[in-house]
Amino acid sequence: MTDHGSHPDSDGDHRVGPRVPARHGSAPSTPRWVRVFGAVVVVLVLVLVVVHLAGGGMGNHG
Amino acid sequence: MTMSPRTRKVALTAHVASSVGWFGAVAVFLALAVSGLTSHDAQRVRAAYLAMELTGWLVIVPFALASLLTGLVSSLGTTWGLVRYYWVLIKLVITVLATIVLLVHMQPISGLADMAAETTLADSDLGALRIQVMVQAGAALLVLLLATALSVYKPRGVTRYGWRRQQEQDEGSQA
């Protein structure tokens, strides 16, 4: 799930992962790309459900 | 729990290999689905659907499960975590959903292979199912490509849980 190959961590560094500067104060808002991604997923799921309900699904599962 | 560099590389190698294998096997599956749908040669059609069942159960499903498992190990064994960053979380959701959809849809694919083994499929037999199998293989390739892109680009974004963990670590290091 995670590819750390492109990360500039050294072989001797046991603390592998992102080095994001700490941010104090309020929690960060959800990034725009996540909101767009979520909206696209919702639309696709709705389309799939409609297609299945309309009888164009995979037929009898099992 | 953070893995040692050596263990991390073993886990990462296993994850990349299984993910690449999953992608490649789905590409083969798509090629077989196209061949099974478009060919007018009865023997070729039969061979395509029989090979699709074998490819699905013996290659795609094991690679999907291995990719999910090694991904969990790789993320939990590093400070990326599983739910600290949006791209890791979304990739997890994609992988879990893709694996579930795969397992659900393997049953009708086995039925298609059984029918191809027992009878000679005419061009019109099971047309909707054959088209749908092909479309879903193409969609699966796109989804796996998206998951790969997330791993490469690692778009920014910390979840609320990840932000709280950062705060706790900062407070711990300052104490």
PDB file of C-alpha atoms in Angstrom:
ATOM      1  CA  MET A   1       0.000   0.000   0.000  1.00  0.00           C
ATOM      2  CA  THR A   2       2.862   2.312   0.646  1.00  0.00           C
ATOM      3  CA  ASP A   3       5.808   2.773  -1.596  1.00  0.00           C
ATOM      4  CA  HIS A   4       8.685   4.318   0.248  1.00  0.00           C
ATOM      5  CA  GLY A   5      11.149   3.830  -2.533  1.00  0.00           C
ATOM      6  CA  SER A   6      11.035   7.398  -3.712  1.00  0.00           C
ATOM      7  CA  HIS A   7      11.348   8.811  -0.260  1.00  0.00           C
ATOM      8  CA  PRO A   8      14.717  10.319   0.628  1.00  0.00           C
ATOM      9  CA  ASP A   9      15.224   8.108   3.651  1.00  0.00           C
ATOM     10  CA  SER A  10      18.577   6.532   4.216  1.00  0.00           C
ATOM     11  CA  ASP A  11      19.211   2.870   4.865  1.00  0.00           C
ATOM     12  CA  GLY A  12      20.293   3.578   8.382  1.00  0.00           C
ATOM     13  CA  ASP A  13      17.236   5.596   9.237  1.00  0.00           C
ATOM     14  CA  HIS A  14      14.740   3.568  11.217  1.00  0.00           C
ATOM     15  CA  ARG A  15      12.188   6.357  11.222  1.00  0.00           C
ATOM     16  CA  VAL A  16      11.001   5.705   7.706  1.00  0.00           C
ATOM     17  CA  GLY A  17       8.217   7.836   6.355  1.00  0.00           C
ATOM     18  CA  PRO A  18       7.238  11.401   5.688  1.00  0.00           C
ATOM     19  CA  ARG A  19       8.891  14.291   7.386  1.00  0.00           C
ATOM     20  CA  VAL A  20       6.133  16.799   7.583  1.00  0.00           C
ATOM     21  CA  PRO A  21       6.773  19.899   9.641  1.00  0.00           C
ATOM     22  CA  ALA A  22       4.595  19.931  12.707  1.00  0.00           C
ATOM     23  CA  ARG A  23       1.653  22.266  12.528  1.00  0.00           C
ATOM     24  CA  HIS A  24       0.168  23.661  15.665  1.00  0.00           C
ATOM     25  CA  GLY A  25      -3.247  25.162  16.114  1.00  0.00           C
ATOM     26  CA  SER A  26      -6.353  23.881  14.385  1.00  0.00           C
ATOM     27  CA  ALA A  27      -6.502  20.599  12.490  1.00  0.00           C
ATOM     28  CA  PRO A  28      -5.817  20.855   8.748  1.00  0.00           C
ATOM     29  CA  SER A  29      -8.785  20.910   6.400  1.00  0.00           C
ATOM     30  CA  THR A  30      -9.465  18.101   3.954  1.00  0.00           C
ATOM     31  CA  PRO A  31      -7.414  18.643   0.767  1.00  0.00           C
ATOM     32  CA  ARG A  32      -9.293  19.554  -2.385  1.00  0.00           C
ATOM     33  CA  TRP A  33      -8.058  16.472  -4.255  1.00  0.00           C
ATOM     34  CA  VAL A  34      -9.607  14.247  -1.569  1.00  0.00           C
ATOM     35  CA  ARG A  35     -12.971  16.029  -1.838  1.00  0.00           C
ATOM     36  CA  VAL A  36     -12.932  15.736  -5.634  1.00  0.00           C
ATOM     37  CA  PHE A  37     -11.932  12.090  -5.409  1.00  0.00           C
ATOM     38  CA  GLY A  38     -14.763  11.400  -2.950  1.00  0.00           C
ATOM     39  CA  ALA A  39     -17.306  13.084  -5.207  1.00  0.00           C
ATOM     40  CA  VAL A  40     -16.161  11.055  -8.221  1.00  0.00           C
ATOM     41  CA  VAL A  41     -16.364   7.817  -6.220  1.00  0.00           C
ATOM     42  CA  VAL A  42     -19.901   8.606  -5.041  1.00  0.00           C
ATOM     43  CA  VAL A  43     -21.010   9.244  -8.639  1.00  0.00           C
ATOM     44  CA  LEU A  44     -19.389   6.019  -9.876  1.00  0.00           C
ATOM     45  CA  VAL A  45     -20.966   3.955  -7.098  1.00  0.00           C
ATOM     46  CA  LEU A  46     -24.383   5.434  -7.908  1.00  0.00           C
ATOM     47  CA  VAL A  47     -23.902   4.585 -11.586  1.00  0.00           C
ATOM     48  CA  LEU A  48     -22.921   1.012 -10.698  1.00  0.00           C
ATOM     49  CA  VAL A  49     -25.933   0.596  -8.422  1.00  0.00           C
ATOM     50  CA  VAL A  50     -28.272   1.929 -11.107  1.00  0.00           C
ATOM     51  CA  VAL A  51     -26.746  -0.379 -13.724  1.00  0.00           C
ATOM     52  CA  HIS A  52     -27.166  -3.398 -11.455  1.00  0.00           C
ATOM     53  CA  LEU A  53     -30.725  -2.472 -10.490  1.00  0.00           C
ATOM     54  CA  ALA A  54     -31.576  -1.952 -14.140  1.00  0.00           C
ATOM     55  CA  GLY A  55     -30.722  -5.570 -14.797  1.00  0.00           C
ATOM     56  CA  GLY A  56     -27.418  -5.098 -16.538  1.00  0.00           C
ATOM     57  CA  GLY A  57     -25.416  -6.565 -13.690  1.00  0.00           C
ATOM     58  CA  MET A  58     -23.355  -9.694 -13.502  1.00  0.00           C
ATOM     59  CA  GLY A  59     -26.503 -11.797 -13.252  1.00  0.00           C
ATOM     60  CA  ASN A  60     -26.668 -14.343 -10.472  1.00  0.00           C
ATOM     61  CA  HIS A  61     -23.641 -14.040  -8.239  1.00  0.00           C
ATOM     62  CA  GLY A  62     -23.007 -17.488  -6.908  1.00  0.00           C
TER      63      GLY A  62
ATOM     64  CA  MET B   1       6.082  -0.575  15.520  1.00  0.00           C
ATOM     65  CA  THR B   2       8.697   0.501  12.988  1.00  0.00           C
ATOM     66  CA  MET B   3      10.484  -2.095  10.889  1.00  0.00           C
ATOM     67  CA  SER B   4      14.220  -2.201  10.397  1.00  0.00           C
ATOM     68  CA  PRO B   5      15.439  -0.987   6.964  1.00  0.00           C
ATOM     69  CA  ARG B   6      16.145  -4.537   5.853  1.00  0.00           C
ATOM     70  CA  THR B   7      12.710  -5.825   6.844  1.00  0.00           C
ATOM     71  CA  ARG B   8      11.083  -2.775   5.303  1.00  0.00           C
ATOM     72  CA  LYS B   9      12.780  -3.422   1.969  1.00  0.00           C
ATOM     73  CA  VAL B  10      11.721  -7.066   2.011  1.00  0.00           C
ATOM     74  CA  ALA B  11       8.115  -6.016   2.666  1.00  0.00           C
ATOM     75  CA  LEU B  12       8.273  -3.312   0.019  1.00  0.00           C
ATOM     76  CA  THR B  13       9.744  -5.702  -2.561  1.00  0.00           C
ATOM     77  CA  ALA B  14       6.965  -8.191  -1.853  1.00  0.00           C
ATOM     78  CA  HIS B  15       4.358  -5.435  -2.115  1.00  0.00           C
ATOM     79  CA  VAL B  16       5.651  -4.044  -5.411  1.00  0.00           C
ATOM     80  CA  ALA B  17       6.033  -7.534  -6.892  1.00  0.00           C
ATOM     81  CA  SER B  18       2.522  -8.615  -5.917  1.00  0.00           C
ATOM     82  CA  SER B  19       0.991  -5.323  -7.079  1.00  0.00           C
ATOM     83  CA  VAL B  20       2.777  -5.469 -10.431  1.00  0.00           C
ATOM     84  CA  GLY B  21       1.729  -9.117 -10.764  1.00  0.00           C
ATOM     85  CA  TRP B  22      -1.873  -8.187 -10.025  1.00  0.00           C
ATOM     86  CA  PHE B  23      -1.830  -5.472 -12.675  1.00  0.00           C
ATOM     87  CA  GLY B  24      -0.203  -7.707 -15.289  1.00  0.00           C
ATOM     88  CA  ALA B  25      -2.557 -10.598 -14.607  1.00  0.00           C
ATOM     89  CA  VAL B  26      -5.587  -8.331 -15.005  1.00  0.00           C
ATOM     90  CA  ALA B  27      -4.150  -7.133 -18.322  1.00  0.00           C
ATOM     91  CA  VAL B  28      -3.920 -10.767 -19.459  1.00  0.00           C
ATOM     92  CA  PHE B  29      -7.464 -11.329 -18.213  1.00  0.00           C
ATOM     93  CA  LEU B  30      -8.665  -8.357 -20.277  1.00  0.00           C
ATOM     94  CA  ALA B  31      -6.936  -9.693 -23.386  1.00  0.00           C
ATOM     95  CA  LEU B  32      -8.618 -13.070 -22.895  1.00  0.00           C
ATOM     96  CA  ALA B  33     -11.998 -11.396 -22.324  1.00  0.00           C
ATOM     97  CA  VAL B  34     -11.658  -9.438 -25.567  1.00  0.00           C
ATOM     98  CA  SER B  35     -10.608 -12.576 -27.415  1.00  0.00           C
ATOM     99  CA  GLY B  36     -13.499 -14.574 -25.951  1.00  0.00           C
ATOM    100  CA  LEU B  37     -15.985 -11.911 -26.953  1.00  0.00           C
ATOM    101  CA  THR B  38     -14.768 -11.113 -30.440  1.00  0.00           C
ATOM    102  CA  SER B  39     -13.414 -14.383 -31.790  1.00  0.00           C
ATOM    103  CA  HIS B  40     -15.555 -16.515 -34.121  1.00  0.00           C
ATOM    104  CA  ASP B  41     -13.360 -19.576 -33.581  1.00  0.00           C
ATOM    105  CA  ALA B  42     -15.182 -21.853 -31.124  1.00  0.00           C
ATOM    106  CA  GLN B  43     -11.979 -23.458 -29.852  1.00  0.00           C
ATOM    107  CA  ARG B  44     -10.378 -20.079 -29.224  1.00  0.00           C
ATOM    108  CA  VAL B  45     -13.465 -18.865 -27.347  1.00  0.00           C
ATOM    109  CA  ARG B  46     -13.505 -21.986 -25.198  1.00  0.00           C
ATOM    110  CA  ALA B  47      -9.788 -21.703 -24.466  1.00  0.00           C
ATOM    111  CA  ALA B  48     -10.139 -18.025 -23.571  1.00  0.00           C
ATOM    112  CA  TYR B  49     -12.827 -18.549 -20.934  1.00  0.00           C
ATOM    113  CA  LEU B  50     -11.119 -21.583 -19.447  1.00  0.00           C
ATOM    114  CA  ALA B  51      -7.864 -19.623 -19.214  1.00  0.00           C
ATOM    115  CA  MET B  52      -9.711 -16.680 -17.647  1.00  0.00           C
ATOM    116  CA  GLU B  53     -10.980 -18.849 -14.824  1.00  0.00           C
ATOM    117  CA  LEU B  54      -7.510 -20.262 -14.176  1.00  0.00           C
ATOM    118  CA  THR B  55      -5.883 -16.832 -14.376  1.00  0.00           C
ATOM    119  CA  GLY B  56      -8.470 -15.426 -12.002  1.00  0.00           C
ATOM    120  CA  TRP B  57      -8.301 -18.048  -9.277  1.00  0.00           C
ATOM    121  CA  LEU B  58      -4.636 -19.002  -9.511  1.00  0.00           C
ATOM    122  CA  VAL B  59      -2.985 -15.654 -10.299  1.00  0.00           C
ATOM    123  CA  ILE B  60      -5.212 -12.600  -9.813  1.00  0.00           C
ATOM    124  CA  VAL B  61      -6.817 -13.570  -6.509  1.00  0.00           C
ATOM    125  CA  PRO B  62      -3.516 -14.643  -4.847  1.00  0.00           C
ATOM    126  CA  PHE B  63      -1.755 -11.491  -6.079  1.00  0.00           C
ATOM    127  CA  ALA B  64      -4.612  -9.285  -4.871  1.00  0.00           C
ATOM    128  CA  LEU B  65      -4.548 -10.829  -1.411  1.00  0.00           C
ATOM    129  CA  ALA B  66      -0.732 -10.645  -1.304  1.00  0.00           C
ATOM    130  CA  SER B  67      -0.795  -6.997  -2.376  1.00  0.00           C
ATOM    131  CA  LEU B  68      -3.299  -6.168   0.354  1.00  0.00           C
ATOM    132  CA  LEU B  69      -1.370  -8.056   3.030  1.00  0.00           C
ATOM    133  CA  THR B  70       2.068  -6.708   2.126  1.00  0.00           C
ATOM    134  CA  GLY B  71       0.628  -3.207   1.838  1.00  0.00           C
ATOM    135  CA  LEU B  72      -0.752  -3.452   5.348  1.00  0.00           C
ATOM    136  CA  VAL B  73       2.611  -4.645   6.648  1.00  0.00           C
ATOM    137  CA  SER B  74       4.523  -1.934   4.779  1.00  0.00           C
ATOM    138  CA  SER B  75       2.325   0.896   6.006  1.00  0.00           C
ATOM    139  CA  LEU B  76       1.939  -0.267   9.583  1.00  0.00           C
ATOM    140  CA  GLY B  77       5.667  -0.936   9.842  1.00  0.00           C
ATOM    141  CA  THR B  78       6.637   2.635   8.993  1.00  0.00           C
ATOM    142  CA  THR B  79       5.671   6.089  10.205  1.00  0.00           C
ATOM    143  CA  TRP B  80       3.411   6.475   7.174  1.00  0.00           C
ATOM    144  CA  GLY B  81       0.860   4.483   9.129  1.00  0.00           C
ATOM    145  CA  LEU B  82      -2.412   3.218   7.728  1.00  0.00           C
ATOM    146  CA  VAL B  83      -4.771   6.137   8.340  1.00  0.00           C
ATOM    147  CA  ARG B  84      -2.454   9.098   8.876  1.00  0.00           C
ATOM    148  CA  TYR B  85      -2.265  10.260   5.252  1.00  0.00           C
ATOM    149  CA  TYR B  86      -5.121  10.521   2.831  1.00  0.00           C
ATOM    150  CA  TRP B  87      -3.246   8.878  -0.040  1.00  0.00           C
ATOM    151  CA  VAL B  88      -2.434   5.802   2.059  1.00  0.00           C
ATOM    152  CA  LEU B  89      -5.989   5.598   3.382  1.00  0.00           C
ATOM    153  CA  ILE B  90      -7.545   5.953  -0.074  1.00  0.00           C
ATOM    154  CA  LYS B  91      -5.172   3.369  -1.496  1.00  0.00           C
ATOM    155  CA  LEU B  92      -6.183   0.986   1.271  1.00  0.00           C
ATOM    156  CA  VAL B  93      -9.873   1.522   0.505  1.00  0.00           C
ATOM    157  CA  ILE B  94      -9.252   1.009  -3.226  1.00  0.00           C
ATOM    158  CA  THR B  95      -7.347  -2.230  -2.601  1.00  0.00           C
ATOM    159  CA  VAL B  96      -9.910  -3.638  -0.175  1.00  0.00           C
ATOM    160  CA  LEU B  97     -12.858  -2.794  -2.446  1.00  0.00           C
ATOM    161  CA  ALA B  98     -11.089  -4.118  -5.548  1.00  0.00           C
ATOM    162  CA  THR B  99     -10.340  -7.389  -3.756  1.00  0.00           C
ATOM    163  CA  ILE B 100     -13.941  -7.768  -2.561  1.00  0.00           C
ATOM    164  CA  VAL B 101     -15.363  -7.013  -6.024  1.00  0.00           C
ATOM    165  CA  LEU B 102     -12.890  -9.480  -7.533  1.00  0.00           C
ATOM    166  CA  LEU B 103     -13.910 -12.277  -5.158  1.00  0.00           C
ATOM    167  CA  VAL B 104     -17.624 -11.609  -5.709  1.00  0.00           C
ATOM    168  CA  HIS B 105     -17.261 -11.656  -9.491  1.00  0.00           C
ATOM    169  CA  MET B 106     -15.096 -14.758  -9.715  1.00  0.00           C
ATOM    170  CA  GLN B 107     -18.172 -16.952  -9.261  1.00  0.00           C
ATOM    171  CA  PRO B 108     -19.934 -15.886 -12.495  1.00  0.00           C
ATOM    172  CA  ILE B 109     -16.602 -16.124 -14.303  1.00  0.00           C
ATOM    173  CA  SER B 110     -16.322 -19.736 -13.149  1.00  0.00           C
ATOM    174  CA  GLY B 111     -19.871 -20.296 -14.422  1.00  0.00           C
ATOM    175  CA  LEU B 112     -18.881 -18.856 -17.775  1.00  0.00           C
ATOM    176  CA  ALA B 113     -15.874 -21.171 -17.931  1.00  0.00           C
ATOM    177  CA  ASP B 114     -18.005 -24.185 -16.982  1.00  0.00           C
ATOM    178  CA  MET B 115     -20.454 -23.387 -19.751  1.00  0.00           C
ATOM    179  CA  ALA B 116     -17.624 -22.900 -22.248  1.00  0.00           C
ATOM    180  CA  ALA B 117     -16.203 -26.292 -21.272  1.00  0.00           C
ATOM    181  CA  GLU B 118     -19.513 -28.115 -21.658  1.00  0.00           C
ATOM    182  CA  THR B 119     -20.945 -26.459 -24.739  1.00  0.00           C
ATOM    183  CA  THR B 120     -19.833 -24.474 -27.737  1.00  0.00           C
ATOM    184  CA  LEU B 121     -20.679 -20.849 -27.090  1.00  0.00           C
ATOM    185  CA  ALA B 122     -22.322 -19.083 -29.979  1.00  0.00           C
ATOM    186  CA  ASP B 123     -21.601 -15.407 -30.525  1.00  0.00           C
ATOM    187  CA  SER B 124     -24.869 -14.435 -28.836  1.00  0.00           C
ATOM    188  CA  ASP B 125     -24.646 -16.798 -25.848  1.00  0.00           C
ATOM    189  CA  LEU B 126     -24.246 -14.997 -22.519  1.00  0.00           C
ATOM    190  CA  GLY B 127     -23.527 -11.817 -24.457  1.00  0.00           C
ATOM    191  CA  ALA B 128     -24.263  -9.407 -21.602  1.00  0.00           C
ATOM    192  CA  LEU B 129     -22.112 -11.324 -19.146  1.00  0.00           C
ATOM    193  CA  ARG B 130     -19.204 -11.610 -21.597  1.00  0.00           C
ATOM    194  CA  ILE B 131     -19.328  -7.879 -22.301  1.00  0.00           C
ATOM    195  CA  GLN B 132     -19.541  -7.075 -18.618  1.00  0.00           C
ATOM    196  CA  VAL B 133     -16.549  -9.262 -17.773  1.00  0.00           C
ATOM    197  CA  MET B 134     -14.514  -7.383 -20.368  1.00  0.00           C
ATOM    198  CA  VAL B 135     -15.656  -3.950 -19.176  1.00  0.00           C
ATOM    199  CA  GLN B 136     -14.914  -4.812 -15.566  1.00  0.00           C
ATOM    200  CA  ALA B 137     -11.437  -6.037 -16.430  1.00  0.00           C
ATOM    201  CA  GLY B 138     -10.771  -2.686 -18.109  1.00  0.00           C
ATOM    202  CA  ALA B 139     -12.177  -0.823 -15.108  1.00  0.00           C
ATOM    203  CA  ALA B 140      -9.994  -2.902 -12.784  1.00  0.00           C
ATOM    204  CA  LEU B 141      -6.916  -1.888 -14.766  1.00  0.00           C
ATOM    205  CA  LEU B 142      -7.837   1.791 -14.385  1.00  0.00           C
ATOM    206  CA  VAL B 143      -8.388   1.384 -10.647  1.00  0.00           C
ATOM    207  CA  LEU B 144      -5.042  -0.357 -10.202  1.00  0.00           C
ATOM    208  CA  LEU B 145      -3.385   2.366 -12.276  1.00  0.00           C
ATOM    209  CA  LEU B 146      -4.916   4.952  -9.955  1.00  0.00           C
ATOM    210  CA  ALA B 147      -3.568   3.128  -6.911  1.00  0.00           C
ATOM    211  CA  THR B 148      -0.120   3.044  -8.513  1.00  0.00           C
ATOM    212  CA  ALA B 149      -0.266   6.766  -9.238  1.00  0.00           C
ATOM    213  CA  LEU B 150      -1.168   7.473  -5.603  1.00  0.00           C
ATOM    214  CA  SER B 151       1.940   5.585  -4.500  1.00  0.00           C
ATOM    215  CA  VAL B 152       4.157   7.492  -6.895  1.00  0.00           C
ATOM    216  CA  TYR B 153       2.808  11.027  -6.420  1.00  0.00           C
ATOM    217  CA  LYS B 154       1.898  10.739  -2.724  1.00  0.00           C
ATOM    218  CA  PRO B 155      -0.386  13.791  -2.798  1.00  0.00           C
ATOM    219  CA  ARG B 156      -0.309  15.956   0.301  1.00  0.00           C
ATOM    220  CA  GLY B 157      -2.864  15.684   3.035  1.00  0.00           C
ATOM    221  CA  VAL B 158      -2.811  14.571   6.659  1.00  0.00           C
ATOM    222  CA  THR B 159      -5.939  13.095   8.225  1.00  0.00           C
ATOM    223  CA  ARG B 160      -7.226  14.403  11.539  1.00  0.00           C
ATOM    224  CA  TYR B 161      -5.877  11.258  13.206  1.00  0.00           C
ATOM    225  CA  GLY B 162      -2.478  11.764  11.590  1.00  0.00           C
ATOM    226  CA  TRP B 163      -2.461  15.399  12.672  1.00  0.00           C
ATOM    227  CA  ARG B 164      -3.252  14.444  16.284  1.00  0.00           C
ATOM    228  CA  ARG B 165      -0.470  11.850  16.262  1.00  0.00           C
ATOM    229  CA  GLN B 166       1.963  14.485  14.989  1.00  0.00           C
ATOM    230  CA  GLN B 167       0.911  16.811  17.780  1.00  0.00           C
ATOM    231  CA  GLU B 168       1.397  14.064  20.377  1.00  0.00           C
ATOM    232  CA  GLN B 169       4.834  13.195  19.010  1.00  0.00           C
ATOM    233  CA  ASP B 170       5.875  16.841  19.005  1.00  0.00           C
ATOM    234  CA  GLU B 171       4.733  17.286  22.599  1.00  0.00           C
ATOM    235  CA  GLY B 172       6.517  14.079  23.573  1.00  0.00           C
ATOM    236  CA  SER B 173       9.782  15.163  21.970  1.00  0.00           C
ATOM    237  CA  GLN B 174       9.637  18.587  23.614  1.00  0.00           C
ATOM    238  CA  ALA B 175       8.960  17.191  27.089  1.00  0.00           C
TER     239      ALA B 175
END
